[in-house]
Amino acid sequence: MTEPWWRQAVVYQVYLRSFADSDGDGVGDLEGLRERLDYLRRLGVDGIWLNPCYPSPGADHGYDVSDYMDIDPLYGGLSAWDRFLGDAHAHGLKVLMDLVPNHCSVEHPWFRAALAGDREMRDRFIFRRQPNNWQSIFGGPAWTQVDDEWYLHSFAPEQPDFNWRNPAVAEYFEQVLRFWFDRGVDGIRIDVAHMMYKHAELLDWPGTGHNPHMSNQPEVHDVLRRWRRIADGYARDLTLVGEIWVPTVDDLALFLRPDELPQAFYFDLLVCPWDAGRFRDSITRGLSTAGGTWTLANHDVHRSVSRYGLLTRTGGPATRPRGEVDVALGVRRARAAALLTLALPGSVYLYQGEEAGLPEVLDLPDSARQDPTFHRSGPADYGRDGCRVPLPWTSTGPSFGFSRSPSPWLPQPAWFADYAIEDQIGHPDSTWELHRQALTLRRDFTGPLEWLSTSRDDVIAFRRGPHTVLTVFGPTPYPTPQATPLLASTPCPPNEVPGNTTAWFVG
Ligand code: GLC
């Protein structure tokens, strides 16, 4: 039996607003993406995960959906999407949509009817006369009052949570799933796939931080099992990849049981600090219990360059740590981390801009920031705008080649010129070329991972078939193994792997 396409795939995450703008309105769109499918082919990825592009008022840039079975005119509408899908497939690229089942937009017709007083519609959401004490994940209370009732929103007030205990909600999402499968997608990324059910009695949560009553309830597994059956009913291989933030890898493993999700992002590695022992442990846990769906960045976290280049952490969550960043060191380590991850058994989700080694834009003016996280949690967290700044394609031009408009939806810093993608293509030392080569060579990597012992705590090494992979986490060089060098994240002098470097060998 051949493996399903997604098992070893590299899937490129497109944050559409920030990828490429074809019509000059400062916001990326489907035609801009379609025009760059050759680019993605050349990079060597296998598929695309498209962040939500359904009709939405944009309170959380598309994660507040007002119509699940259409595409927002801002991105070109459904006809542009069909054209994009056809061309993506013609380029041999798979396409994943992003489904948001925990909540919709206040503009969704059901919620509008609920607000107008329709009781049946109110029961599709979580309305109560008395709110409990839950806090929203974006900061502030998780309840908003409308009349003598309040409704629950785990995120922004513009994102009311569905009541998954109402069968109409479950039926609706099965219809949505079939709609996109029938239209030709190759899989679905499921937004906060652990959150659909809340504690049946909505109990107060006396603690601070992670609130276990708001997510990871046993009933959610039944939903995912039904969706898996739907996906398996199609003649082609479809994947369902869960975005699941649960306290332990063992919790995560429950979502990956044989009749549930084929894939779930392994965030344990994403939040791992740059440390040999921690990386090795995390990879071992991930391989044994979480199936190997690796990712080092996405549209919610600080870019890998800025996380690995952090000198001292002064605050912020693990996904968006704050403190002084050494960008050169960050680039070097992010390249090493990418090469390490791309050598592992399993699939890799690669966030746009990571292939160019883009750092997080940490110094956006507050007035430009749009993320509700920033506005609701105050100065404790910059929020997620800094990883969403439109891509620099060229080092000159009105918005570094992103748009005809000189003012994209988020301002790009002048230093983005140094990371221009088109200037990196064909340059042997560039981060882009490193990714392109790694994506080609990784296709020859097969078989399970076998750890090798090393003589230092800051060095890890493993074999996969004829390939050896070695990462030096500390600053001091380490002797090369007896094998032929294949690729390295920093230029290697003869016989040694420099510090903060991953090197691949064969033979
Ligand atoms: C997920 C998305 C994030 C969004 C949130 C609410 O975590 O990745 O971008 O804000 O869900 O939908």
Coordinates of C-alpha atoms and ligand atoms in Angstrom, one line a residue:
M1 CA 0.0 0.0 0.0
T2 CA 1.4 3.4 -0.9
E3 CA 1.5 6.1 1.9
P4 CA -1.1 8.8 1.9
W5 CA 0.2 12.0 0.3
W6 CA 0.3 13.9 3.5
R7 CA 2.4 11.5 5.6
Q8 CA 5.8 13.0 4.6
A9 CA 4.6 16.1 3.0
V10 CA 5.8 19.7 3.4
V11 CA 2.7 21.9 3.6
Y12 CA 3.2 25.6 3.1
Q13 CA 1.0 27.8 5.3
V14 CA -0.4 30.8 3.4
Y15 CA -1.6 33.7 5.5
L16 CA -3.5 35.0 2.5
R17 CA -3.7 38.7 3.6
S18 CA 0.0 38.9 3.7
F19 CA 1.2 36.7 0.8
A20 CA 0.8 38.6 -2.4
D21 CA -1.7 41.3 -3.4
S22 CA -2.8 41.3 -7.1
D23 CA -5.3 44.2 -7.1
G24 CA -3.4 46.9 -5.2
D25 CA -5.7 47.2 -2.2
G26 CA -2.9 46.4 0.2
V27 CA -4.4 43.0 1.2
G28 CA -3.2 39.7 -0.3
D29 CA -5.6 37.7 -2.4
L30 CA -6.2 34.4 -4.2
E31 CA -5.1 35.8 -7.6
G32 CA -1.9 37.0 -6.0
L33 CA -1.4 33.5 -4.7
R34 CA -2.3 31.8 -8.0
E35 CA 0.3 33.9 -9.7
R36 CA 2.9 32.6 -7.4
L37 CA 2.2 28.9 -7.6
D38 CA 5.3 28.5 -9.7
Y39 CA 7.2 30.0 -6.7
L40 CA 5.9 27.3 -4.4
R41 CA 6.6 24.6 -6.9
R42 CA 10.2 25.8 -7.2
L43 CA 10.6 25.9 -3.4
G44 CA 9.5 22.3 -3.5
V45 CA 6.5 22.1 -1.2
D46 CA 3.8 19.5 -1.6
G47 CA 0.7 21.5 -0.5
I48 CA -0.8 24.7 0.8
W49 CA -2.8 25.3 3.9
L50 CA -4.9 28.4 3.4
N51 CA -5.9 30.4 6.4
P52 CA -9.6 31.2 6.5
C53 CA -10.7 33.3 3.6
Y54 CA -14.5 33.0 4.0
P55 CA -16.7 36.0 4.2
S56 CA -15.9 37.7 7.5
P57 CA -16.1 41.2 9.0
G58 CA -12.4 40.6 10.0
A59 CA -12.5 41.1 13.7
D60 CA -9.9 38.2 13.9
H61 CA -8.9 38.4 10.2
G62 CA -11.1 35.6 9.0
Y63 CA -11.3 33.5 12.1
D64 CA -14.7 35.2 12.6
V65 CA -16.7 33.5 9.8
S66 CA -20.0 34.8 8.6
D67 CA -20.5 32.3 5.8
Y68 CA -18.7 28.9 5.8
M69 CA -19.6 28.0 2.3
D70 CA -18.3 31.0 0.3
I71 CA -15.1 33.0 -0.2
D72 CA -14.8 36.7 0.8
P73 CA -14.9 39.1 -2.2
L74 CA -11.8 40.8 -0.6
Y75 CA -9.9 37.7 -1.7
G76 CA -11.6 37.3 -5.0
G77 CA -14.7 35.3 -4.2
L78 CA -15.5 31.7 -4.9
S79 CA -14.7 31.9 -8.6
A80 CA -11.1 33.1 -7.8
W81 CA -10.9 30.2 -5.3
D82 CA -12.0 27.7 -7.9
R83 CA -9.4 29.0 -10.4
F84 CA -6.7 28.9 -7.7
L85 CA -7.6 25.3 -6.7
G86 CA -7.6 24.1 -10.3
D87 CA -4.1 25.7 -10.9
A88 CA -2.7 24.5 -7.6
H89 CA -3.7 21.0 -8.6
A90 CA -2.3 21.4 -12.1
H91 CA 1.0 22.4 -10.3
G92 CA 0.8 19.2 -8.3
L93 CA 0.0 21.0 -5.1
K94 CA -2.5 19.8 -2.5
V95 CA -4.8 22.4 -0.9
L96 CA -6.1 22.4 2.7
M97 CA -8.8 24.8 3.9
D98 CA -9.1 26.0 7.5
L99 CA -12.3 25.2 9.3
V100 CA -13.4 27.2 12.3
P101 CA -16.0 25.2 14.2
N102 CA -15.7 26.6 17.7
H103 CA -17.2 30.0 16.9
C104 CA -18.5 32.1 14.1
S105 CA -18.8 35.8 13.5
V106 CA -21.5 38.1 15.1
E107 CA -22.5 38.6 11.4
H108 CA -23.3 35.0 10.9
P109 CA -27.1 34.8 10.1
W110 CA -27.7 32.4 13.0
F111 CA -26.2 34.8 15.5
R112 CA -28.0 37.8 14.0
A113 CA -31.3 35.9 14.4
A114 CA -30.3 34.9 17.9
L115 CA -29.7 38.6 18.8
A116 CA -33.0 39.5 17.3
G117 CA -34.6 37.2 19.9
D118 CA -35.1 33.9 18.1
R119 CA -34.9 31.3 21.0
E120 CA -34.1 28.4 18.7
M121 CA -31.2 30.3 17.3
R122 CA -30.0 31.3 20.8
D123 CA -29.7 27.6 21.6
R124 CA -27.2 27.2 18.8
F125 CA -24.9 29.5 20.9
I126 CA -24.2 29.7 24.6
F127 CA -26.5 32.2 26.1
R128 CA -27.0 32.5 29.9
R129 CA -28.7 34.8 32.3
Q130 CA -25.7 34.6 34.6
P131 CA -22.2 34.5 33.2
N132 CA -19.5 32.4 34.9
N133 CA -16.1 33.7 35.7
W134 CA -14.2 32.5 32.6
Q135 CA -11.7 34.7 30.9
S136 CA -11.4 34.9 27.1
I137 CA -8.2 33.6 25.5
F138 CA -7.6 37.0 24.0
G139 CA -7.9 38.6 27.4
G140 CA -10.9 40.1 29.3
P141 CA -14.1 38.4 30.2
A142 CA -15.4 35.5 28.0
W143 CA -19.0 36.8 28.2
T144 CA -20.8 39.8 26.6
Q145 CA -24.2 41.0 27.7
V146 CA -26.9 41.6 25.0
D147 CA -30.2 42.1 27.0
D148 CA -31.0 40.1 30.1
E149 CA -28.6 37.4 28.7
W150 CA -24.9 37.1 28.1
Y151 CA -23.2 35.0 25.4
L152 CA -20.0 33.1 25.6
H153 CA -17.0 33.9 23.4
S154 CA -13.8 32.0 24.1
F155 CA -12.0 34.6 21.9
A156 CA -13.1 38.1 20.9
P157 CA -16.7 39.3 21.6
E158 CA -17.1 39.3 17.8
Q159 CA -16.6 35.5 17.8
P160 CA -19.6 33.8 19.6
D161 CA -19.0 30.2 20.6
F162 CA -21.4 27.6 19.1
N163 CA -23.3 25.2 21.4
W164 CA -22.1 21.9 20.2
R165 CA -24.7 20.1 22.4
N166 CA -27.3 21.3 19.9
P167 CA -27.5 18.7 17.0
A168 CA -28.2 21.5 14.4
V169 CA -24.6 22.7 14.9
A170 CA -23.1 19.3 14.4
E171 CA -25.2 18.7 11.2
Y172 CA -24.3 22.1 9.8
F173 CA -20.6 21.4 10.1
E174 CA -20.9 18.0 8.5
Q175 CA -22.5 19.8 5.6
V176 CA -19.7 22.4 5.5
L177 CA -17.0 19.7 5.5
R178 CA -18.7 17.9 2.6
F179 CA -19.1 21.2 0.7
W180 CA -15.3 21.7 0.6
F181 CA -14.4 18.1 0.1
D182 CA -16.9 18.0 -2.8
R183 CA -15.3 21.1 -4.2
G184 CA -12.0 19.4 -4.4
V185 CA -9.8 20.2 -1.3
D186 CA -7.3 17.7 -0.1
G187 CA -7.7 18.2 3.6
I188 CA -8.9 20.5 6.4
R189 CA -7.0 22.2 9.2
I190 CA -9.3 22.3 12.2
D191 CA -9.1 25.5 14.2
V192 CA -8.9 24.9 18.0
A193 CA -10.1 21.3 17.4
H194 CA -10.1 20.6 21.2
M195 CA -12.5 23.4 22.1
M196 CA -15.9 22.7 20.6
Y197 CA -17.3 21.3 23.8
K198 CA -17.2 23.2 27.2
H199 CA -17.9 21.7 30.6
A200 CA -21.6 20.7 30.6
E201 CA -22.4 22.8 33.6
L202 CA -20.1 25.7 32.7
L203 CA -18.5 25.5 36.1
D204 CA -16.5 28.5 37.4
W205 CA -12.8 28.0 37.2
P206 CA -11.1 29.2 40.3
G207 CA -7.6 29.2 39.0
T208 CA -5.7 31.5 36.7
G209 CA -4.0 30.5 33.4
H210 CA -5.3 27.5 31.5
N211 CA -8.9 26.8 32.2
P212 CA -9.6 23.0 31.8
H213 CA -13.4 23.6 31.7
M214 CA -13.2 25.5 28.5
S215 CA -11.8 22.8 26.3
N216 CA -10.6 19.2 25.9
Q217 CA -14.0 17.7 27.0
P218 CA -14.5 14.0 26.2
E219 CA -17.4 14.7 23.8
V220 CA -15.2 16.5 21.3
H221 CA -13.7 13.2 20.3
D222 CA -17.1 12.0 18.9
V223 CA -17.2 15.0 16.6
L224 CA -13.7 14.2 15.3
R225 CA -14.6 10.6 14.8
R226 CA -17.6 11.5 12.7
W227 CA -15.5 13.8 10.6
R228 CA -12.9 11.2 10.1
R229 CA -15.6 8.8 8.8
I230 CA -16.8 11.5 6.4
A231 CA -13.2 12.1 5.1
D232 CA -12.6 8.3 4.8
G233 CA -15.8 8.0 2.7
Y234 CA -14.1 9.8 -0.2
A235 CA -12.2 7.9 -2.8
R236 CA -9.0 10.1 -2.5
D237 CA -6.7 10.6 0.5
L238 CA -7.9 13.5 2.7
T239 CA -6.3 14.7 5.8
L240 CA -7.7 16.4 8.9
V241 CA -5.0 18.3 10.9
G242 CA -6.0 19.5 14.3
E243 CA -4.8 22.7 16.0
I244 CA -4.8 21.4 19.5
W245 CA -3.3 23.1 22.5
V246 CA -3.7 20.6 25.4
P247 CA -1.5 20.4 28.5
T248 CA 0.4 17.2 27.7
V249 CA 1.5 15.2 24.7
D250 CA -0.5 12.3 26.1
D251 CA -3.7 14.4 25.9
L252 CA -2.7 15.2 22.3
A253 CA -2.3 11.5 21.5
L254 CA -5.9 10.8 22.3
F255 CA -6.9 13.0 19.3
L256 CA -4.7 10.9 17.1
R257 CA -6.3 7.5 17.8
P258 CA -6.8 5.5 14.7
D259 CA -10.4 6.5 14.2
E260 CA -9.8 10.2 14.9
L261 CA -7.5 12.8 13.3
P262 CA -4.8 11.6 11.0
Q263 CA -2.6 14.6 12.0
A264 CA -2.3 17.3 14.7
F265 CA 0.4 20.0 14.9
Y266 CA 3.1 19.0 17.4
F267 CA 3.4 22.3 19.4
D268 CA 5.6 20.7 22.1
L269 CA 8.6 21.2 19.8
L270 CA 7.5 24.6 18.7
V271 CA 7.7 26.0 22.3
C272 CA 10.9 24.1 23.1
P273 CA 13.8 26.5 23.9
W274 CA 17.1 26.1 22.0
D275 CA 18.5 23.3 24.0
A276 CA 19.8 19.9 22.9
G277 CA 18.3 17.8 25.7
R278 CA 14.9 19.5 25.4
F279 CA 14.8 19.1 21.6
R280 CA 15.8 15.4 21.8
D281 CA 13.2 14.6 24.5
S282 CA 10.5 16.5 22.7
I283 CA 11.2 14.8 19.4
T284 CA 11.2 11.4 21.1
R285 CA 7.8 12.1 22.7
G286 CA 6.5 13.4 19.4
L287 CA 7.5 10.4 17.5
S288 CA 6.2 7.9 20.0
T289 CA 2.9 9.5 20.8
A290 CA 2.1 12.3 18.4
G291 CA 2.7 10.9 14.9
G292 CA 5.2 13.4 13.6
T293 CA 3.5 16.5 12.3
W294 CA 6.2 19.1 12.9
T295 CA 6.0 22.9 12.8
L296 CA 8.2 25.6 14.0
A297 CA 6.0 28.7 13.3
N298 CA 2.6 29.8 12.3
H299 CA 0.5 33.0 12.2
D300 CA 0.0 32.9 16.0
V301 CA 3.5 32.8 17.3
H302 CA 6.7 34.8 17.1
R303 CA 8.8 33.8 14.1
S304 CA 11.4 31.1 14.8
V305 CA 14.4 33.5 14.2
S306 CA 13.2 35.8 17.0
R307 CA 12.4 32.9 19.4
Y308 CA 15.7 31.2 18.9
G309 CA 17.6 34.5 19.0
L310 CA 16.2 35.5 22.3
L311 CA 19.0 36.4 24.7
T312 CA 17.0 36.8 27.9
R313 CA 13.3 36.3 28.3
T314 CA 11.6 39.1 30.1
G315 CA 8.0 38.1 29.6
G316 CA 5.3 37.1 27.2
P317 CA 3.8 33.6 26.6
A318 CA 6.1 30.7 25.5
T319 CA 4.8 31.2 21.9
R320 CA 5.6 34.9 21.9
P321 CA 8.4 35.4 24.4
R322 CA 9.7 38.9 24.9
G323 CA 13.2 40.2 25.5
E324 CA 16.3 41.2 23.7
V325 CA 16.9 39.3 20.4
D326 CA 20.2 38.7 18.6
V327 CA 18.9 38.5 15.0
A328 CA 22.1 37.0 13.5
L329 CA 22.1 34.3 16.1
G330 CA 18.4 33.7 15.6
V331 CA 18.8 33.3 11.9
R332 CA 21.6 30.8 12.4
R333 CA 19.7 28.8 14.9
A334 CA 16.4 29.0 12.9
R335 CA 18.2 27.5 9.9
A336 CA 19.6 24.8 12.1
A337 CA 16.2 24.1 13.6
A338 CA 14.6 24.0 10.1
L339 CA 17.2 21.5 8.9
L340 CA 16.7 19.3 11.9
T341 CA 13.0 19.3 11.6
L342 CA 13.0 18.6 7.9
A343 CA 15.1 15.5 8.5
L344 CA 12.5 13.9 10.9
P345 CA 10.1 11.2 9.9
G346 CA 6.7 12.8 9.2
S347 CA 5.3 15.9 7.7
V348 CA 6.3 19.6 8.2
Y349 CA 4.1 22.6 8.1
L350 CA 6.1 25.6 7.0
Y351 CA 4.8 29.1 7.6
Q352 CA 5.2 31.6 4.8
G353 CA 8.3 33.8 5.2
E354 CA 10.1 31.2 7.3
E355 CA 11.8 30.0 4.1
A356 CA 13.4 33.5 3.9
G357 CA 14.5 33.6 7.5
L358 CA 12.2 36.6 8.3
P359 CA 12.5 37.8 11.8
E360 CA 9.4 38.9 13.8
V361 CA 8.6 42.6 13.4
L362 CA 8.7 43.5 17.1
D363 CA 8.7 47.2 16.7
L364 CA 5.4 47.8 14.9
P365 CA 3.9 51.1 16.1
D366 CA 1.0 50.4 18.5
S367 CA -1.3 52.4 16.3
A368 CA -0.7 50.0 13.4
R369 CA -1.4 46.8 15.4
Q370 CA -4.7 45.1 14.6
D371 CA -4.6 41.8 16.5
P372 CA -7.4 41.6 19.1
T373 CA -4.9 39.9 21.4
F374 CA -2.9 43.1 21.6
H375 CA -5.9 45.2 22.2
R376 CA -7.5 42.9 24.8
S377 CA -4.4 41.8 26.8
G378 CA -2.6 45.2 27.0
P379 CA 1.1 45.6 26.9
A380 CA 1.8 42.1 28.4
D381 CA 1.6 40.6 24.9
Y382 CA 2.4 42.3 21.6
G383 CA 0.0 40.0 19.9
R384 CA 0.4 38.3 16.5
D385 CA 0.8 41.2 14.0
G386 CA 4.6 40.9 13.9
C387 CA 4.5 37.5 12.2
R388 CA 1.8 38.6 9.8
V389 CA 3.5 41.6 8.1
P390 CA 3.2 41.2 4.3
L391 CA 6.1 39.3 2.7
P392 CA 9.0 41.2 1.1
W393 CA 9.3 39.7 -2.4
T394 CA 11.8 42.3 -3.7
S395 CA 14.2 44.7 -2.0
T396 CA 12.7 47.8 -3.7
G397 CA 9.3 48.9 -4.9
P398 CA 6.2 50.3 -3.1
S399 CA 5.8 47.5 -0.7
F400 CA 8.7 45.3 -1.5
G401 CA 6.8 43.6 -4.3
F402 CA 3.9 42.6 -2.1
S403 CA 1.4 45.0 -3.7
R404 CA 1.2 48.0 -6.0
S405 CA 0.0 49.9 -3.0
P406 CA 2.7 51.7 -1.0
S407 CA 0.7 51.0 2.2
P408 CA -0.1 47.4 2.8
W409 CA -2.5 46.5 5.6
L410 CA 0.4 46.3 8.1
P411 CA 3.5 48.4 7.6
Q412 CA 6.7 46.7 6.5
P413 CA 9.9 47.9 8.2
A414 CA 12.8 49.2 6.0
W415 CA 15.0 46.2 7.0
F416 CA 12.6 43.9 5.2
A417 CA 14.6 44.7 2.1
D418 CA 17.4 42.6 3.5
Y419 CA 15.2 39.5 3.4
A420 CA 13.7 40.0 -0.1
I421 CA 12.8 36.5 -1.3
E422 CA 13.6 37.1 -5.0
D423 CA 17.1 38.3 -4.0
Q424 CA 17.6 35.0 -2.1
I425 CA 16.6 32.7 -4.9
G426 CA 19.7 31.3 -6.6
H427 CA 22.0 32.5 -3.9
P428 CA 23.8 29.5 -2.5
D429 CA 24.1 30.8 1.1
S430 CA 20.6 32.1 1.4
T431 CA 18.0 30.7 3.8
W432 CA 15.7 30.3 0.8
E433 CA 18.2 28.0 -1.0
L434 CA 18.8 26.1 2.2
H435 CA 15.1 25.3 2.3
R436 CA 14.9 24.5 -1.4
Q437 CA 17.8 22.0 -1.2
A438 CA 16.5 20.5 2.0
L439 CA 13.0 20.0 0.5
T440 CA 14.6 18.2 -2.4
L441 CA 17.0 16.0 -0.4
R442 CA 14.5 15.1 2.3
R443 CA 12.6 13.0 -0.2
D444 CA 15.4 10.5 0.0
F445 CA 15.1 10.2 3.8
T446 CA 13.2 7.1 4.7
G447 CA 12.8 4.8 7.6
P448 CA 12.6 5.3 11.4
L449 CA 14.9 7.6 13.4
E450 CA 17.6 6.0 15.5
W451 CA 19.4 8.2 18.0
L452 CA 23.2 8.2 18.1
S453 CA 25.2 8.9 21.1
T454 CA 27.5 12.0 21.1
S455 CA 30.3 13.0 23.4
R456 CA 28.7 16.3 24.4
D457 CA 25.4 17.3 26.0
D458 CA 24.8 20.1 23.6
V459 CA 25.0 17.9 20.5
I460 CA 22.3 15.5 19.2
A461 CA 22.6 13.1 16.3
F462 CA 20.4 10.5 14.7
R463 CA 20.4 8.2 11.7
R464 CA 17.7 7.4 9.2
G465 CA 18.8 4.7 6.9
P466 CA 22.0 5.9 5.2
H467 CA 21.5 9.4 6.4
T468 CA 23.1 11.0 9.5
V469 CA 21.8 14.3 11.0
L470 CA 23.8 16.2 13.6
T471 CA 22.9 19.4 15.4
V472 CA 25.3 21.4 17.6
F473 CA 23.2 23.6 19.9
G474 CA 26.2 25.2 21.7
P475 CA 28.7 27.6 20.2
T476 CA 31.7 25.2 20.0
P477 CA 32.3 23.1 16.8
Y478 CA 32.0 19.3 16.9
P479 CA 33.9 16.7 14.8
T480 CA 32.0 15.5 11.7
P481 CA 30.9 11.8 11.6
Q482 CA 32.6 9.4 9.1
A483 CA 30.2 10.1 6.2
T484 CA 29.8 12.4 3.2
P485 CA 28.5 15.9 3.8
L486 CA 25.2 16.5 2.1
L487 CA 23.9 19.8 3.4
A488 CA 24.5 22.1 6.4
S489 CA 22.8 25.1 7.8
T490 CA 26.0 27.1 8.1
P491 CA 29.1 26.6 5.9
C492 CA 31.3 23.8 7.5
P493 CA 35.1 23.8 7.5
P494 CA 36.6 20.4 6.8
N495 CA 36.0 17.8 9.6
E496 CA 33.8 19.9 11.9
V497 CA 30.3 21.1 12.3
P498 CA 30.2 24.7 13.7
G499 CA 28.1 25.8 16.7
N500 CA 24.4 26.4 16.3
T501 CA 24.3 24.3 13.1
T502 CA 22.6 21.2 11.7
A503 CA 24.5 19.1 9.1
W504 CA 23.2 16.2 7.0
F505 CA 25.5 13.4 5.9
V506 CA 25.1 10.3 3.8
G507 CA 26.8 6.9 3.7
Ligands
GLC1 C1 -6.7 29.6 16.4 C2 -6.1 30.4 15.3 C3 -6.0 31.8 15.7 C4 -7.4 32.4 16.0 C5 -8.1 31.5 17.0 C6 -9.5 31.8 17.1 O1 -5.9 29.6 17.5 O2 -4.9 29.8 14.8 O3 -5.4 32.6 14.7 O4 -7.3 33.7 16.4 O5 -8.0 30.1 16.8 O6 -10.2 31.4 16.0

